[in-house]
Amino acid sequence: MNPRDEIRALLQSFQDGYIHRDLTQLDPFMELFTLDAEVIGTNGIKPGIDEWFIDRSSARELVEGDWLDWGDLRLDLESMSIHYHGNVGWVAAAATVTKIIGTENYDSYLEFVRKFLDNSKLPAEQKLHYILRGGTNTIYELQRGEKFVWALRFTAVVIHEAEGWKFAQMNFSFPTIYFPDVRLVE
C-alpha cells in the first residue's frame, strides 16, 4: 500500500471509532495516536487548558467525552486532502457534526444558568450579558429545528512509526462568519 492509502486507512479507522463509539474499544482506538499527540478540540484555547490536550493519555478524555455526549461526527473522506513527505503527512477534511437537541434543552439551559449564577465570580453585568447571549442563542437555534448539523474543519499531522501511520497532531474547528465565541480582553 502506498503512503496516501495508508493515511486514508488511518482516517477510516478514526471515522469508524467515532461511528461505533464503543467505550470498550477506547484504549485500542487511542493507539491511533502517538504518545505525545496534541489534540485540539473546538473549545481549545491554550495548551493544557480546556480542550487542548498535549498527549495521548489526556486526549483520551476528549475522545471519551465525544463518544458519550457529542454529535455524530462524519469526515468527508472522499474529498479530504492528503499530503506527505517522507515519514510526515498532513490531512484536511470538511466534516459535519449532527445532533438532535430537543426542547428539553430549554430546561438544560436554565439548569446551566442556575449553576453559572452560583459559581461564577464575574460582575453582575457580565453575568447577565453571558446569560442573555446564551439564552438568545438557545431560543434562536431551537426555533430552527431540533436537528443540528454543524460544519466542522478537521486537520491533522500524521507520522509514520514502526507500527504504521499515527496522529501526531489533530485539530477540530468550527468555521464562523461572526465574531468568535472566545474573546481575550486585556
Short mmCIF file of C-alpha atoms in Angstrom, two decimals:
data_model
loop_
_atom_site.label_atom_id
_atom_site.label_comp_id
_atom_site.label_asym_id
_atom_site.label_seq_id
_atom_site.Cartn_x
_atom_site.Cartn_y
_atom_site.Cartn_z
CA MET A 1 0.00 0.00 0.00
CA ASN A 2 1.29 3.48 -0.78
CA PRO A 3 1.52 6.15 1.97
CA ARG A 4 -1.59 8.01 0.76
CA ASP A 5 -3.69 4.84 1.01
CA GLU A 6 -2.18 4.02 4.42
CA ILE A 7 -3.06 7.50 5.69
CA ARG A 8 -6.55 7.15 4.23
CA ALA A 9 -6.89 3.84 6.14
CA LEU A 10 -5.85 5.62 9.36
CA LEU A 11 -8.56 8.23 8.77
CA GLN A 12 -11.10 5.47 8.08
CA SER A 13 -10.16 3.76 11.37
CA PHE A 14 -10.61 7.10 13.14
CA GLN A 15 -14.02 7.58 11.49
CA ASP A 16 -15.07 4.03 12.36
CA GLY A 17 -14.27 4.66 16.03
CA TYR A 18 -16.46 7.77 16.04
CA ILE A 19 -19.26 5.89 14.28
CA HIS A 20 -19.32 2.92 16.67
CA ARG A 21 -18.43 4.80 19.91
CA ASP A 22 -17.66 1.57 21.71
CA LEU A 23 -16.13 2.63 25.02
CA THR A 24 -14.69 -0.87 25.50
CA GLN A 25 -12.56 -0.11 22.42
CA LEU A 26 -11.40 3.33 23.58
CA ASP A 27 -7.91 2.23 24.64
CA PRO A 28 -7.20 0.38 21.36
CA PHE A 29 -8.61 3.40 19.48
CA MET A 30 -6.14 5.69 21.25
CA GLU A 31 -3.32 3.61 19.72
CA LEU A 32 -4.07 5.58 16.53
CA PHE A 33 -2.25 8.47 18.25
CA THR A 34 1.42 8.94 19.11
CA LEU A 35 2.26 9.10 22.81
CA ASP A 36 2.89 12.84 22.57
CA ALA A 37 -0.04 13.59 20.26
CA GLU A 38 -1.52 17.05 20.58
CA VAL A 39 -5.30 17.13 20.11
CA ILE A 40 -7.16 20.42 19.97
CA GLY A 41 -10.93 20.29 20.32
CA THR A 42 -13.37 23.01 19.36
CA ASN A 43 -13.08 24.51 22.87
CA GLY A 44 -9.28 24.53 22.99
CA ILE A 45 -7.80 27.94 23.75
CA LYS A 46 -4.34 27.29 25.23
CA PRO A 47 -2.18 24.16 25.55
CA GLY A 48 -3.25 22.05 28.51
CA ILE A 49 -6.43 24.07 29.15
CA ASP A 50 -9.99 23.05 28.29
CA GLU A 51 -9.96 21.03 25.05
CA TRP A 52 -6.28 21.45 24.15
CA PHE A 53 -4.67 18.15 25.09
CA ILE A 54 -0.91 17.74 24.98
CA ASP A 55 -0.53 13.96 24.99
CA ARG A 56 -2.39 10.77 24.16
CA SER A 57 -3.42 9.97 27.73
CA SER A 58 -5.05 13.37 28.24
CA ALA A 59 -6.56 13.35 24.72
CA ARG A 60 -8.40 10.19 25.76
CA GLU A 61 -10.64 12.50 27.85
CA LEU A 62 -11.72 14.39 24.71
CA VAL A 63 -12.48 11.23 22.73
CA GLU A 64 -14.41 9.66 25.61
CA GLY A 65 -16.44 12.85 26.04
CA ASP A 66 -17.11 13.00 22.32
CA TRP A 67 -18.27 9.39 22.24
CA LEU A 68 -20.56 9.92 25.22
CA ASP A 69 -22.04 13.34 24.51
CA TRP A 70 -21.03 14.88 21.20
CA GLY A 71 -22.98 14.62 17.99
CA ASP A 72 -22.41 12.26 15.09
CA LEU A 73 -19.04 13.18 13.52
CA ARG A 74 -18.69 12.48 9.81
CA LEU A 75 -15.48 13.29 7.97
CA ASP A 76 -15.79 13.86 4.24
CA LEU A 77 -13.30 11.11 3.42
CA GLU A 78 -13.98 11.35 -0.32
CA SER A 79 -12.84 14.95 -0.73
CA MET A 80 -10.24 15.17 2.04
CA SER A 81 -6.79 16.44 1.23
CA ILE A 82 -3.86 14.08 1.96
CA HIS A 83 -0.22 15.09 1.54
CA TYR A 84 3.00 13.52 2.73
CA HIS A 85 6.73 13.93 2.54
CA GLY A 86 8.81 11.07 3.86
CA ASN A 87 7.50 9.99 7.26
CA VAL A 88 5.30 13.05 7.79
CA GLY A 89 1.84 13.65 6.37
CA TRP A 90 -0.87 16.22 6.76
CA VAL A 91 -4.58 15.97 6.11
CA ALA A 92 -7.52 18.34 5.94
CA ALA A 93 -11.16 17.36 5.68
CA ALA A 94 -14.51 19.01 5.75
CA ALA A 95 -16.80 17.36 8.27
CA THR A 96 -20.13 17.66 9.99
CA VAL A 97 -21.39 17.05 13.49
CA THR A 98 -25.07 16.18 13.70
CA LYS A 99 -27.09 16.05 16.90
CA ILE A 100 -30.75 16.03 17.81
CA ILE A 101 -31.30 18.57 20.56
CA GLY A 102 -34.89 18.64 21.71
CA THR A 103 -36.86 21.24 23.56
CA GLU A 104 -35.54 19.78 26.83
CA ASN A 105 -32.57 21.99 26.00
CA TYR A 106 -34.57 24.89 27.47
CA ASP A 107 -34.52 23.10 30.83
CA SER A 108 -30.83 22.23 30.38
CA TYR A 109 -30.00 25.86 29.70
CA LEU A 110 -31.91 27.02 32.79
CA GLU A 111 -30.02 24.47 34.90
CA PHE A 112 -26.75 25.79 33.43
CA VAL A 113 -27.83 29.35 34.38
CA ARG A 114 -28.51 28.29 37.99
CA LYS A 115 -25.05 26.74 38.30
CA PHE A 116 -23.42 29.67 36.49
CA LEU A 117 -25.01 32.18 38.85
CA ASP A 118 -23.90 30.17 41.88
CA ASN A 119 -20.32 29.59 40.72
CA SER A 120 -19.24 32.47 38.51
CA LYS A 121 -17.13 35.23 40.01
CA LEU A 122 -17.91 37.64 37.16
CA PRO A 123 -19.53 41.00 37.95
CA ALA A 124 -23.33 41.06 37.69
CA GLU A 125 -23.37 42.94 34.36
CA GLN A 126 -21.06 40.39 32.70
CA LYS A 127 -23.09 37.51 34.13
CA LEU A 128 -26.27 38.99 32.69
CA HIS A 129 -24.71 39.55 29.26
CA TYR A 130 -23.44 35.98 29.18
CA ILE A 131 -26.82 34.55 30.22
CA LEU A 132 -28.72 36.69 27.72
CA ARG A 133 -26.40 35.73 24.86
CA GLY A 134 -26.74 32.03 25.65
CA GLY A 135 -30.50 32.29 26.13
CA THR A 136 -30.96 34.14 22.86
CA ASN A 137 -28.83 31.55 21.04
CA THR A 138 -30.85 28.72 22.61
CA ILE A 139 -34.19 30.23 21.55
CA TYR A 140 -32.92 31.13 18.05
CA GLU A 141 -31.40 27.73 17.35
CA LEU A 142 -34.28 25.64 18.69
CA GLN A 143 -36.75 27.66 16.59
CA ARG A 144 -34.80 26.45 13.54
CA GLY A 145 -35.49 22.80 14.41
CA GLU A 146 -34.24 20.08 16.74
CA LYS A 147 -31.75 18.58 14.27
CA PHE A 148 -28.47 20.46 14.43
CA VAL A 149 -25.86 19.97 11.71
CA TRP A 150 -22.68 21.93 12.28
CA ALA A 151 -19.95 22.36 9.67
CA LEU A 152 -16.56 21.36 11.03
CA ARG A 153 -12.96 21.51 9.83
CA PHE A 154 -10.67 18.62 10.67
CA THR A 155 -6.91 18.90 10.20
CA ALA A 156 -4.17 16.58 11.35
CA VAL A 157 -0.48 15.85 11.12
CA VAL A 158 0.44 12.19 10.89
CA ILE A 159 3.79 10.49 11.22
CA HIS A 160 4.97 7.06 10.21
CA GLU A 161 6.23 4.98 13.13
CA ALA A 162 7.28 1.33 13.24
CA GLU A 163 3.61 0.28 13.74
CA GLY A 164 2.40 2.46 10.84
CA TRP A 165 0.88 5.92 10.47
CA LYS A 166 -0.35 7.65 13.63
CA PHE A 167 -1.82 11.02 14.51
CA ALA A 168 0.76 13.42 15.95
CA GLN A 169 -1.49 16.48 15.97
CA MET A 170 -5.20 16.95 15.38
CA ASN A 171 -7.45 20.00 15.33
CA PHE A 172 -11.24 20.27 15.21
CA SER A 173 -12.58 23.74 14.44
CA PHE A 174 -15.89 25.36 13.58
CA PRO A 175 -15.88 27.92 10.78
CA THR A 176 -17.61 31.16 11.62
CA ILE A 177 -18.56 34.34 9.81
CA TYR A 178 -19.47 36.05 13.07
CA PHE A 179 -17.33 37.17 15.97
CA PRO A 180 -15.63 34.12 17.50
CA ASP A 181 -17.15 32.79 20.73
CA VAL A 182 -13.93 33.39 22.66
CA ARG A 183 -12.51 36.85 23.06
CA LEU A 184 -9.45 37.77 25.08
CA VAL A 185 -9.87 41.09 26.86
CA GLU A 186 -6.80 42.95 28.00
#
